[in-house]
């Protein structure tokens, strides 16, 4: 069949080989996807979602049954006591900020056991300016770096815990812009159990990009609170904005008090016309995440065959949907993003260049062209312009078309090798 796109002959051949090599993984991912779809459907059925829940409210949003049912559906599917799911969370960072300020009080201290958190969280923790960071409210934030082989550093964690009182353990499941694998729910559960056997302390997980990649979420493994973005996995591409917090009821309630106002909490919050989008998106989310999972594996396999270092490897088990491709040169990183952009459904004719981004230290180049601005469950790639010039690729709501974009990225990269 003739392609509609200018894909290099060599890349066409390598892509065929790549797809042959990853067949078994695809079968496994489809099993996870089907299980999760069934789980979500069952949450809809158990909570008796009905036609009237699809409609939203205006103004204060009192008695918004759709809003209440969405919280219940998330809580059921994520095996949590309660959830706070709102389109009015502006981003993942906003949701995480509400969760931290919701559960913490002045004088308390967080211990993050996955090293320095994601770039945009850093000014939430502490800033040199008077911007209302945790630091400005006398809330401390300590970190324990991972070991050299990117495991939890149990010795250092327990040394810290023995010397000082901590009030919250913070875990970032996905890698963010670090060169490490994501943590599995089992690994998170294991360290949570060890810590809780000695200390009475709550554990919160930044679950961004992790939802539906496994058959369970960290809440099934003793974690007290999970937080994520609706323009990533659980929004299923239909949610136009938002975030969720799920976990223990008392903690979710505190977050709701911070999100709106003390004692008002979940009683208000107009949903406008977003209830249908949040419900439909969550219903589709396992399948959409499954597609993104496949896109990541295909990218790994293709670039391995092209001789590039990738992480995770195509054969490695995954716990998030992020794929790193080490392009080793600034120009190839640019070409990768520019090639990918050519195969995106919106803004395909735009040429991305590195730019200063709010919340990030280095210049960043981003390829993005989805139906929701900034959505990273839709195929996108970004890379901070620093060594080793790694492209972080994620998303893809449809494997067959996303594959084209990845092949176009590969085409730009090899044409630049010659
Ligand atoms: C995406 C993400 C966030 C939140 O980022 P936003 O861009 O504000 O949605 C936080 N942590 C991790 C690990 C992420 O991937």
mmCIF file of N, CA and C in Angstrom, residues 234-365:
data_model
loop_
_atom_site.group_PDB
_atom_site.id
_atom_site.type_symbol
_atom_site.label_atom_id
_atom_site.label_comp_id
_atom_site.label_asym_id
_atom_site.label_seq_id
_atom_site.Cartn_x
_atom_site.Cartn_y
_atom_site.Cartn_z
ATOM 1 N N UNK A 234 -6.516 9.462 32.743
ATOM 2 C CA UNK A 234 -7.891 9.171 33.166
ATOM 3 C C UNK A 234 -8.950 10.045 32.491
ATOM 4 N N UNK A 235 -8.532 11.120 31.841
ATOM 5 C CA UNK A 235 -9.493 11.963 31.131
ATOM 6 C C UNK A 235 -9.919 11.348 29.802
ATOM 7 N N UNK A 236 -9.194 10.306 29.384
ATOM 8 C CA UNK A 236 -9.563 9.574 28.177
ATOM 9 C C UNK A 236 -9.725 10.453 26.949
ATOM 10 N N UNK A 237 -9.010 11.536 26.889
ATOM 11 C CA UNK A 237 -8.956 12.523 25.795
ATOM 12 C C UNK A 237 -10.259 13.342 25.663
ATOM 13 N N UNK A 238 -11.297 12.914 26.341
ATOM 14 C CA UNK A 238 -12.568 13.630 26.213
ATOM 15 C C UNK A 238 -12.639 14.790 27.215
ATOM 16 N N UNK A 239 -12.092 14.602 28.410
ATOM 17 C CA UNK A 239 -12.066 15.686 29.401
ATOM 18 C C UNK A 239 -11.250 16.839 28.825
ATOM 19 N N UNK A 240 -11.791 18.035 28.898
ATOM 20 C CA UNK A 240 -11.104 19.180 28.287
ATOM 21 C C UNK A 240 -10.136 19.869 29.249
ATOM 22 N N UNK A 241 -10.294 19.606 30.540
ATOM 23 C CA UNK A 241 -9.327 20.059 31.534
ATOM 24 C C UNK A 241 -9.670 19.371 32.846
ATOM 25 N N UNK A 242 -8.803 19.524 33.832
ATOM 26 C CA UNK A 242 -9.155 19.010 35.147
ATOM 27 C C UNK A 242 -8.128 18.112 35.797
ATOM 28 N N UNK A 243 -8.480 17.685 37.008
ATOM 29 C CA UNK A 243 -7.611 16.801 37.770
ATOM 30 C C UNK A 243 -8.450 15.990 38.743
ATOM 31 N N UNK A 244 -7.809 14.999 39.364
ATOM 32 C CA UNK A 244 -8.518 14.215 40.376
ATOM 33 C C UNK A 244 -7.619 13.969 41.579
ATOM 34 N N UNK A 245 -8.264 13.815 42.718
ATOM 35 C CA UNK A 245 -7.599 13.390 43.945
ATOM 36 C C UNK A 245 -8.436 12.238 44.463
ATOM 37 N N UNK A 246 -7.839 11.113 44.795
ATOM 38 C CA UNK A 246 -8.618 9.975 45.302
ATOM 39 C C UNK A 246 -7.884 9.328 46.448
ATOM 40 N N UNK A 247 -8.650 8.809 47.391
ATOM 41 C CA UNK A 247 -8.003 8.137 48.514
ATOM 42 C C UNK A 247 -8.879 8.111 49.743
ATOM 43 N N UNK A 248 -8.220 8.224 50.910
ATOM 44 C CA UNK A 248 -8.942 8.143 52.177
ATOM 45 C C UNK A 248 -9.919 9.299 52.305
ATOM 46 N N UNK A 249 -11.090 9.020 52.844
ATOM 47 C CA UNK A 249 -12.172 10.001 52.872
ATOM 48 C C UNK A 249 -11.777 11.291 53.596
ATOM 49 N N UNK A 250 -11.148 11.179 54.771
ATOM 50 C CA UNK A 250 -10.821 12.397 55.531
ATOM 51 C C UNK A 250 -9.819 13.280 54.785
ATOM 52 N N UNK A 251 -8.908 12.653 54.056
ATOM 53 C CA UNK A 251 -7.914 13.429 53.308
ATOM 54 C C UNK A 251 -8.558 14.098 52.090
ATOM 55 N N UNK A 252 -9.411 13.355 51.404
ATOM 56 C CA UNK A 252 -10.098 13.926 50.237
ATOM 57 C C UNK A 252 -10.964 15.108 50.679
ATOM 58 N N UNK A 253 -11.588 14.973 51.834
ATOM 59 C CA UNK A 253 -12.422 16.061 52.348
ATOM 60 C C UNK A 253 -11.583 17.323 52.606
ATOM 61 N N UNK A 254 -10.409 17.122 53.207
ATOM 62 C CA UNK A 254 -9.529 18.272 53.444
ATOM 63 C C UNK A 254 -9.123 18.942 52.126
ATOM 64 N N UNK A 255 -8.886 18.135 51.113
ATOM 65 C CA UNK A 255 -8.535 18.683 49.797
ATOM 66 C C UNK A 255 -9.712 19.470 49.218
ATOM 67 N N UNK A 256 -10.925 18.945 49.429
ATOM 68 C CA UNK A 256 -12.122 19.644 48.930
ATOM 69 C C UNK A 256 -12.279 20.990 49.643
ATOM 70 N N UNK A 257 -11.936 21.039 50.934
ATOM 71 C CA UNK A 257 -12.001 22.309 51.681
ATOM 72 C C UNK A 257 -10.989 23.311 51.136
ATOM 73 N N UNK A 258 -9.869 22.809 50.669
ATOM 74 C CA UNK A 258 -8.854 23.702 50.111
ATOM 75 C C UNK A 258 -9.224 24.115 48.679
ATOM 76 N N UNK A 259 -9.867 23.192 47.974
ATOM 77 C CA UNK A 259 -10.219 23.471 46.575
ATOM 78 C C UNK A 259 -11.283 24.566 46.488
ATOM 79 N N UNK A 260 -12.328 24.470 47.356
ATOM 80 C CA UNK A 260 -13.312 25.554 47.372
ATOM 81 C C UNK A 260 -13.079 26.377 48.635
ATOM 82 N N UNK A 261 -13.775 26.072 49.724
ATOM 83 C CA UNK A 261 -13.581 26.834 50.962
ATOM 84 C C UNK A 261 -13.840 25.914 52.150
ATOM 85 N N UNK A 262 -13.215 26.213 53.312
ATOM 86 C CA UNK A 262 -13.412 25.380 54.498
ATOM 87 C C UNK A 262 -14.898 25.178 54.803
ATOM 88 N N UNK A 263 -15.254 23.953 55.070
ATOM 89 C CA UNK A 263 -16.617 23.490 55.352
ATOM 90 C C UNK A 263 -17.575 23.570 54.156
ATOM 91 N N UNK A 264 -17.189 24.299 53.122
ATOM 92 C CA UNK A 264 -18.000 24.311 51.903
ATOM 93 C C UNK A 264 -17.666 23.066 51.083
ATOM 94 N N UNK A 265 -16.362 22.858 50.875
ATOM 95 C CA UNK A 265 -15.868 21.635 50.233
ATOM 96 C C UNK A 265 -16.604 21.227 48.981
ATOM 97 N N UNK A 266 -17.138 20.009 49.015
ATOM 98 C CA UNK A 266 -17.755 19.416 47.823
ATOM 99 C C UNK A 266 -19.171 19.905 47.540
ATOM 100 N N UNK A 267 -19.695 20.759 48.411
ATOM 101 C CA UNK A 267 -21.097 21.186 48.236
ATOM 102 C C UNK A 267 -21.294 22.099 47.026
ATOM 103 N N UNK A 268 -20.213 22.772 46.620
ATOM 104 C CA UNK A 268 -20.332 23.679 45.480
ATOM 105 C C UNK A 268 -19.367 23.303 44.364
ATOM 106 N N UNK A 269 -19.544 23.996 43.249
ATOM 107 C CA UNK A 269 -18.657 23.774 42.101
ATOM 108 C C UNK A 269 -19.482 23.426 40.885
ATOM 109 N N UNK A 270 -19.859 24.469 40.132
ATOM 110 C CA UNK A 270 -20.658 24.224 38.930
ATOM 111 C C UNK A 270 -19.842 23.394 37.950
ATOM 112 N N UNK A 271 -20.508 22.474 37.302
ATOM 113 C CA UNK A 271 -19.795 21.612 36.356
ATOM 114 C C UNK A 271 -20.023 22.059 34.919
ATOM 115 N N UNK A 272 -20.810 23.142 34.744
ATOM 116 C CA UNK A 272 -21.117 23.678 33.404
ATOM 117 C C UNK A 272 -21.555 22.503 32.526
ATOM 118 N N UNK A 273 -20.846 22.270 31.427
ATOM 119 C CA UNK A 273 -21.265 21.143 30.586
ATOM 120 C C UNK A 273 -20.242 20.010 30.602
ATOM 121 N N UNK A 274 -19.481 19.916 31.677
ATOM 122 C CA UNK A 274 -18.347 18.979 31.646
ATOM 123 C C UNK A 274 -18.631 17.585 32.187
ATOM 124 N N UNK A 275 -19.771 17.369 32.842
ATOM 125 C CA UNK A 275 -20.011 16.039 33.420
ATOM 126 C C UNK A 275 -19.977 14.934 32.372
ATOM 127 N N UNK A 276 -20.606 15.188 31.249
ATOM 128 C CA UNK A 276 -20.619 14.181 30.191
ATOM 129 C C UNK A 276 -19.192 13.877 29.723
ATOM 130 N N UNK A 277 -18.393 14.930 29.570
ATOM 131 C CA UNK A 277 -17.022 14.729 29.106
ATOM 132 C C UNK A 277 -16.192 13.933 30.111
ATOM 133 N N UNK A 278 -16.370 14.240 31.392
ATOM 134 C CA UNK A 278 -15.590 13.529 32.401
ATOM 135 C C UNK A 278 -16.010 12.066 32.485
ATOM 136 N N UNK A 279 -17.311 11.809 32.368
ATOM 137 C CA UNK A 279 -17.792 10.424 32.426
ATOM 138 C C UNK A 279 -17.392 9.639 31.175
ATOM 139 N N UNK A 280 -17.633 10.229 30.020
ATOM 140 C CA UNK A 280 -17.276 9.543 28.772
ATOM 141 C C UNK A 280 -15.764 9.313 28.713
ATOM 142 N N UNK A 281 -15.002 10.319 29.109
ATOM 143 C CA UNK A 281 -13.544 10.194 29.098
ATOM 144 C C UNK A 281 -13.057 9.079 30.001
ATOM 145 N N UNK A 282 -13.631 8.989 31.203
ATOM 146 C CA UNK A 282 -13.197 7.957 32.141
ATOM 147 C C UNK A 282 -13.581 6.570 31.624
ATOM 148 N N UNK A 283 -14.749 6.500 30.988
ATOM 149 C CA UNK A 283 -15.217 5.239 30.400
ATOM 150 C C UNK A 283 -14.234 4.752 29.328
ATOM 151 N N UNK A 284 -13.714 5.693 28.531
ATOM 152 C CA UNK A 284 -12.804 5.342 27.440
ATOM 153 C C UNK A 284 -11.341 5.234 27.881
ATOM 154 N N UNK A 285 -11.030 5.783 29.053
ATOM 155 C CA UNK A 285 -9.629 5.948 29.468
ATOM 156 C C UNK A 285 -8.777 4.668 29.406
ATOM 157 N N UNK A 286 -9.301 3.510 29.833
ATOM 158 C CA UNK A 286 -8.448 2.313 29.746
ATOM 159 C C UNK A 286 -8.016 2.006 28.314
ATOM 160 N N UNK A 287 -8.942 2.159 27.355
ATOM 161 C CA UNK A 287 -8.614 1.874 25.953
ATOM 162 C C UNK A 287 -7.641 2.909 25.401
ATOM 163 N N UNK A 288 -7.872 4.155 25.745
ATOM 164 C CA UNK A 288 -7.007 5.235 25.261
ATOM 165 C C UNK A 288 -5.590 5.059 25.828
ATOM 166 N N UNK A 289 -5.508 4.725 27.106
ATOM 167 C CA UNK A 289 -4.198 4.506 27.728
ATOM 168 C C UNK A 289 -3.498 3.308 27.075
ATOM 169 N N UNK A 290 -4.287 2.300 26.735
ATOM 170 C CA UNK A 290 -3.742 1.120 26.056
ATOM 171 C C UNK A 290 -3.079 1.519 24.733
ATOM 172 N N UNK A 291 -3.721 2.395 23.987
ATOM 173 C CA UNK A 291 -3.139 2.852 22.719
ATOM 174 C C UNK A 291 -1.814 3.583 22.969
ATOM 175 N N UNK A 292 -1.817 4.469 23.949
ATOM 176 C CA UNK A 292 -0.607 5.237 24.272
ATOM 177 C C UNK A 292 0.527 4.300 24.704
ATOM 178 N N UNK A 293 0.166 3.284 25.447
ATOM 179 C CA UNK A 293 1.122 2.274 25.916
ATOM 180 C C UNK A 293 1.778 1.585 24.702
ATOM 181 N N UNK A 294 0.954 1.252 23.705
ATOM 182 C CA UNK A 294 1.472 0.601 22.487
ATOM 183 C C UNK A 294 2.384 1.537 21.693
ATOM 184 N N UNK A 295 1.993 2.803 21.613
ATOM 185 C CA UNK A 295 2.793 3.784 20.873
ATOM 186 C C UNK A 295 4.186 3.890 21.494
ATOM 187 N N UNK A 296 4.230 3.878 22.820
ATOM 188 C CA UNK A 296 5.516 3.982 23.528
ATOM 189 C C UNK A 296 6.403 2.786 23.193
ATOM 190 N N UNK A 297 5.823 1.593 23.195
ATOM 191 C CA UNK A 297 6.608 0.386 22.903
ATOM 192 C C UNK A 297 7.085 0.371 21.448
ATOM 193 N N UNK A 298 6.218 0.776 20.545
ATOM 194 C CA UNK A 298 6.619 0.833 19.134
ATOM 195 C C UNK A 298 7.785 1.809 18.947
ATOM 196 N N UNK A 299 7.685 2.965 19.595
ATOM 197 C CA UNK A 299 8.754 3.971 19.493
ATOM 198 C C UNK A 299 10.071 3.408 20.011
ATOM 199 N N UNK A 300 9.984 2.722 21.162
ATOM 200 C CA UNK A 300 11.194 2.122 21.734
ATOM 201 C C UNK A 300 11.804 1.135 20.749
ATOM 202 N N UNK A 301 10.978 0.260 20.204
ATOM 203 C CA UNK A 301 11.478 -0.790 19.323
ATOM 204 C C UNK A 301 12.095 -0.204 18.042
ATOM 205 N N UNK A 302 11.402 0.762 17.447
ATOM 206 C CA UNK A 302 11.906 1.366 16.203
ATOM 207 C C UNK A 302 13.252 2.065 16.430
ATOM 208 N N UNK A 303 13.336 2.853 17.493
ATOM 209 C CA UNK A 303 14.582 3.595 17.710
ATOM 210 C C UNK A 303 15.717 2.691 18.202
ATOM 211 N N UNK A 304 15.374 1.587 18.848
ATOM 212 C CA UNK A 304 16.410 0.577 19.164
ATOM 213 C C UNK A 304 16.993 0.051 17.859
ATOM 214 N N UNK A 305 16.123 -0.288 16.924
ATOM 215 C CA UNK A 305 16.591 -0.825 15.641
ATOM 216 C C UNK A 305 17.412 0.206 14.869
ATOM 217 N N UNK A 306 17.128 1.481 15.113
ATOM 218 C CA UNK A 306 17.902 2.544 14.464
ATOM 219 C C UNK A 306 19.227 2.801 15.176
ATOM 220 N N UNK A 307 19.427 2.125 16.309
ATOM 221 C CA UNK A 307 20.694 2.241 17.032
ATOM 222 C C UNK A 307 20.710 3.283 18.131
ATOM 223 N N UNK A 308 19.553 3.745 18.558
ATOM 224 C CA UNK A 308 19.513 4.744 19.631
ATOM 225 C C UNK A 308 19.257 4.098 20.980
ATOM 226 N N UNK A 309 19.736 4.782 22.009
ATOM 227 C CA UNK A 309 19.477 4.349 23.370
ATOM 228 C C UNK A 309 18.071 4.786 23.745
ATOM 229 N N UNK A 310 17.276 3.879 24.244
ATOM 230 C CA UNK A 310 15.919 4.236 24.647
ATOM 231 C C UNK A 310 15.661 3.729 26.060
ATOM 232 N N UNK A 311 14.716 4.331 26.707
ATOM 233 C CA UNK A 311 14.315 3.878 28.039
ATOM 234 C C UNK A 311 12.851 4.248 28.254
ATOM 235 N N UNK A 312 11.996 3.309 28.693
ATOM 236 C CA UNK A 312 12.298 1.897 28.888
ATOM 237 C C UNK A 312 12.646 1.228 27.560
ATOM 238 N N UNK A 313 13.339 0.056 27.653
ATOM 239 C CA UNK A 313 13.599 -0.760 26.475
ATOM 240 C C UNK A 313 12.274 -1.311 25.962
ATOM 241 N N UNK A 314 12.257 -1.708 24.698
ATOM 242 C CA UNK A 314 10.995 -2.202 24.126
ATOM 243 C C UNK A 314 10.488 -3.432 24.864
ATOM 244 N N UNK A 315 11.407 -4.167 25.480
ATOM 245 C CA UNK A 315 11.024 -5.417 26.150
ATOM 246 C C UNK A 315 10.725 -5.221 27.636
ATOM 247 N N UNK A 316 11.009 -4.029 28.155
ATOM 248 C CA UNK A 316 10.858 -3.798 29.593
ATOM 249 C C UNK A 316 9.392 -3.571 29.975
ATOM 250 N N UNK A 317 9.019 -4.035 31.157
ATOM 251 C CA UNK A 317 7.665 -3.809 31.654
ATOM 252 C C UNK A 317 7.509 -2.330 32.013
ATOM 253 N N UNK A 318 6.343 -1.765 31.712
ATOM 254 C CA UNK A 318 6.143 -0.332 31.885
ATOM 255 C C UNK A 318 5.138 -0.012 32.969
ATOM 256 N N UNK A 319 5.382 1.096 33.653
ATOM 257 C CA UNK A 319 4.461 1.530 34.702
ATOM 258 C C UNK A 319 3.978 2.962 34.470
ATOM 259 N N UNK A 320 4.321 3.519 33.324
ATOM 260 C CA UNK A 320 3.739 4.788 32.878
ATOM 261 C C UNK A 320 3.794 4.780 31.351
ATOM 262 N N UNK A 321 3.364 5.841 30.712
ATOM 263 C CA UNK A 321 3.288 5.824 29.240
ATOM 264 C C UNK A 321 4.387 6.668 28.591
ATOM 265 N N UNK A 322 5.411 6.999 29.381
ATOM 266 C CA UNK A 322 6.476 7.852 28.840
ATOM 267 C C UNK A 322 7.584 7.029 28.192
ATOM 268 N N UNK A 323 8.020 7.456 27.021
ATOM 269 C CA UNK A 323 9.141 6.825 26.339
ATOM 270 C C UNK A 323 10.260 7.837 26.160
ATOM 271 N N UNK A 324 11.436 7.480 26.628
ATOM 272 C CA UNK A 324 12.601 8.344 26.405
ATOM 273 C C UNK A 324 13.421 7.834 25.219
ATOM 274 N N UNK A 325 13.817 8.750 24.363
ATOM 275 C CA UNK A 325 14.722 8.412 23.259
ATOM 276 C C UNK A 325 15.903 9.370 23.364
ATOM 277 N N UNK A 326 17.090 8.803 23.601
ATOM 278 C CA UNK A 326 18.284 9.647 23.713
ATOM 279 C C UNK A 326 18.794 9.965 22.327
ATOM 280 N N UNK A 327 18.665 11.210 21.927
ATOM 281 C CA UNK A 327 19.061 11.579 20.569
ATOM 282 C C UNK A 327 20.473 12.127 20.525
ATOM 283 N N UNK A 328 21.020 12.440 21.699
ATOM 284 C CA UNK A 328 22.445 12.757 21.856
ATOM 285 C C UNK A 328 22.906 14.047 21.180
ATOM 286 N N UNK A 329 22.041 14.730 20.440
ATOM 287 C CA UNK A 329 22.460 16.019 19.880
ATOM 288 C C UNK A 329 21.250 16.949 19.832
ATOM 289 N N UNK A 330 21.485 18.249 20.058
ATOM 290 C CA UNK A 330 20.366 19.189 20.070
ATOM 291 C C UNK A 330 19.634 19.216 18.740
ATOM 292 N N UNK A 331 20.369 19.077 17.648
ATOM 293 C CA UNK A 331 19.735 19.170 16.336
ATOM 294 C C UNK A 331 18.822 17.968 16.087
ATOM 295 N N UNK A 332 19.269 16.778 16.538
ATOM 296 C CA UNK A 332 18.425 15.590 16.334
ATOM 297 C C UNK A 332 17.170 15.638 17.211
ATOM 298 N N UNK A 333 17.332 16.215 18.404
ATOM 299 C CA UNK A 333 16.153 16.374 19.265
ATOM 300 C C UNK A 333 15.134 17.302 18.588
ATOM 301 N N UNK A 334 15.643 18.374 18.007
ATOM 302 C CA UNK A 334 14.750 19.277 17.262
ATOM 303 C C UNK A 334 14.092 18.565 16.089
ATOM 304 N N UNK A 335 14.903 17.804 15.335
ATOM 305 C CA UNK A 335 14.369 17.102 14.157
ATOM 306 C C UNK A 335 13.310 16.081 14.558
ATOM 307 N N UNK A 336 13.561 15.399 15.674
ATOM 308 C CA UNK A 336 12.603 14.399 16.168
ATOM 309 C C UNK A 336 11.244 15.066 16.412
ATOM 310 N N UNK A 337 11.287 16.186 17.131
ATOM 311 C CA UNK A 337 10.029 16.875 17.460
ATOM 312 C C UNK A 337 9.380 17.456 16.205
ATOM 313 N N UNK A 338 10.204 17.986 15.323
ATOM 314 C CA UNK A 338 9.656 18.577 14.093
ATOM 315 C C UNK A 338 9.040 17.501 13.199
ATOM 316 N N UNK A 339 9.668 16.330 13.147
ATOM 317 C CA UNK A 339 9.129 15.220 12.359
ATOM 318 C C UNK A 339 7.817 14.727 12.940
ATOM 319 N N UNK A 340 7.792 14.567 14.246
ATOM 320 C CA UNK A 340 6.567 14.094 14.915
ATOM 321 C C UNK A 340 5.407 15.045 14.650
ATOM 322 N N UNK A 341 5.711 16.341 14.744
ATOM 323 C CA UNK A 341 4.678 17.365 14.547
ATOM 324 C C UNK A 341 3.991 17.206 13.188
ATOM 325 N N UNK A 342 4.776 16.783 12.186
ATOM 326 C CA UNK A 342 4.229 16.625 10.826
ATOM 327 C C UNK A 342 3.130 15.577 10.755
ATOM 328 N N UNK A 343 3.079 14.694 11.765
ATOM 329 C CA UNK A 343 2.081 13.633 11.734
ATOM 330 C C UNK A 343 1.002 13.802 12.792
ATOM 331 N N UNK A 344 0.865 14.998 13.328
ATOM 332 C CA UNK A 344 -0.184 15.225 14.339
ATOM 333 C C UNK A 344 -1.426 15.812 13.655
ATOM 334 N N UNK A 345 -2.601 15.518 14.198
ATOM 335 C CA UNK A 345 -3.826 15.910 13.486
ATOM 336 C C UNK A 345 -4.096 17.413 13.459
ATOM 337 N N UNK A 346 -3.594 18.140 14.437
ATOM 338 C CA UNK A 346 -3.846 19.581 14.503
ATOM 339 C C UNK A 346 -2.485 20.292 14.488
ATOM 340 N N UNK A 347 -2.360 21.339 13.731
ATOM 341 C CA UNK A 347 -1.111 22.118 13.644
ATOM 342 C C UNK A 347 0.062 21.342 13.038
ATOM 343 N N UNK A 348 -0.238 20.432 12.116
ATOM 344 C CA UNK A 348 0.829 19.612 11.533
ATOM 345 C C UNK A 348 1.847 20.449 10.753
ATOM 346 N N UNK A 349 1.413 21.600 10.261
ATOM 347 C CA UNK A 349 2.297 22.422 9.418
ATOM 348 C C UNK A 349 3.215 23.338 10.236
ATOM 349 N N UNK A 350 3.017 23.329 11.554
ATOM 350 C CA UNK A 350 3.815 24.192 12.426
ATOM 351 C C UNK A 350 5.178 23.548 12.679
ATOM 352 N N UNK A 351 6.225 24.360 12.749
ATOM 353 C CA UNK A 351 7.557 23.827 13.040
ATOM 354 C C UNK A 351 7.952 24.214 14.466
ATOM 355 N N UNK A 352 8.040 23.236 15.378
ATOM 356 C CA UNK A 352 8.394 23.586 16.766
ATOM 357 C C UNK A 352 9.879 23.923 16.930
ATOM 358 N N UNK A 353 10.152 24.889 17.772
ATOM 359 C CA UNK A 353 11.521 25.266 18.142
ATOM 360 C C UNK A 353 11.638 25.347 19.658
ATOM 361 N N UNK A 354 12.859 25.234 20.203
ATOM 362 C CA UNK A 354 13.044 25.328 21.670
ATOM 363 C C UNK A 354 12.601 26.696 22.188
ATOM 364 N N UNK A 355 12.009 26.716 23.380
ATOM 365 C CA UNK A 355 11.434 27.939 23.933
ATOM 366 C C UNK A 355 11.507 27.929 25.459
ATOM 367 N N UNK A 356 11.519 29.095 26.077
ATOM 368 C CA UNK A 356 11.444 29.175 27.543
ATOM 369 C C UNK A 356 10.016 28.894 27.992
ATOM 370 N N UNK A 357 9.857 27.935 28.914
ATOM 371 C CA UNK A 357 8.522 27.565 29.376
ATOM 372 C C UNK A 357 8.360 27.933 30.849
ATOM 373 N N UNK A 358 7.199 28.492 31.224
ATOM 374 C CA UNK A 358 7.003 28.798 32.641
ATOM 375 C C UNK A 358 7.076 27.519 33.485
ATOM 376 N N UNK A 359 7.829 27.550 34.563
ATOM 377 C CA UNK A 359 7.934 26.388 35.438
ATOM 378 C C UNK A 359 9.093 25.461 35.111
ATOM 379 N N UNK A 360 9.786 25.696 34.004
ATOM 380 C CA UNK A 360 10.903 24.836 33.619
ATOM 381 C C UNK A 360 12.204 25.637 33.597
ATOM 382 N N UNK A 361 13.316 24.983 33.980
ATOM 383 C CA UNK A 361 14.608 25.673 34.081
ATOM 384 C C UNK A 361 15.309 25.856 32.734
ATOM 385 N N UNK A 362 15.273 24.822 31.887
ATOM 386 C CA UNK A 362 15.938 24.911 30.586
ATOM 387 C C UNK A 362 14.944 25.308 29.510
ATOM 388 N N UNK A 363 15.487 25.677 28.338
ATOM 389 C CA UNK A 363 14.593 25.795 27.183
ATOM 390 C C UNK A 363 14.024 24.419 26.892
ATOM 391 N N UNK A 364 12.816 24.387 26.400
ATOM 392 C CA UNK A 364 12.159 23.109 26.112
ATOM 393 C C UNK A 364 11.621 23.156 24.690
ATOM 394 N N UNK A 365 11.769 22.041 23.977
ATOM 395 C CA UNK A 365 11.107 21.935 22.668
ATOM 396 C C UNK A 365 9.932 20.978 22.811
#
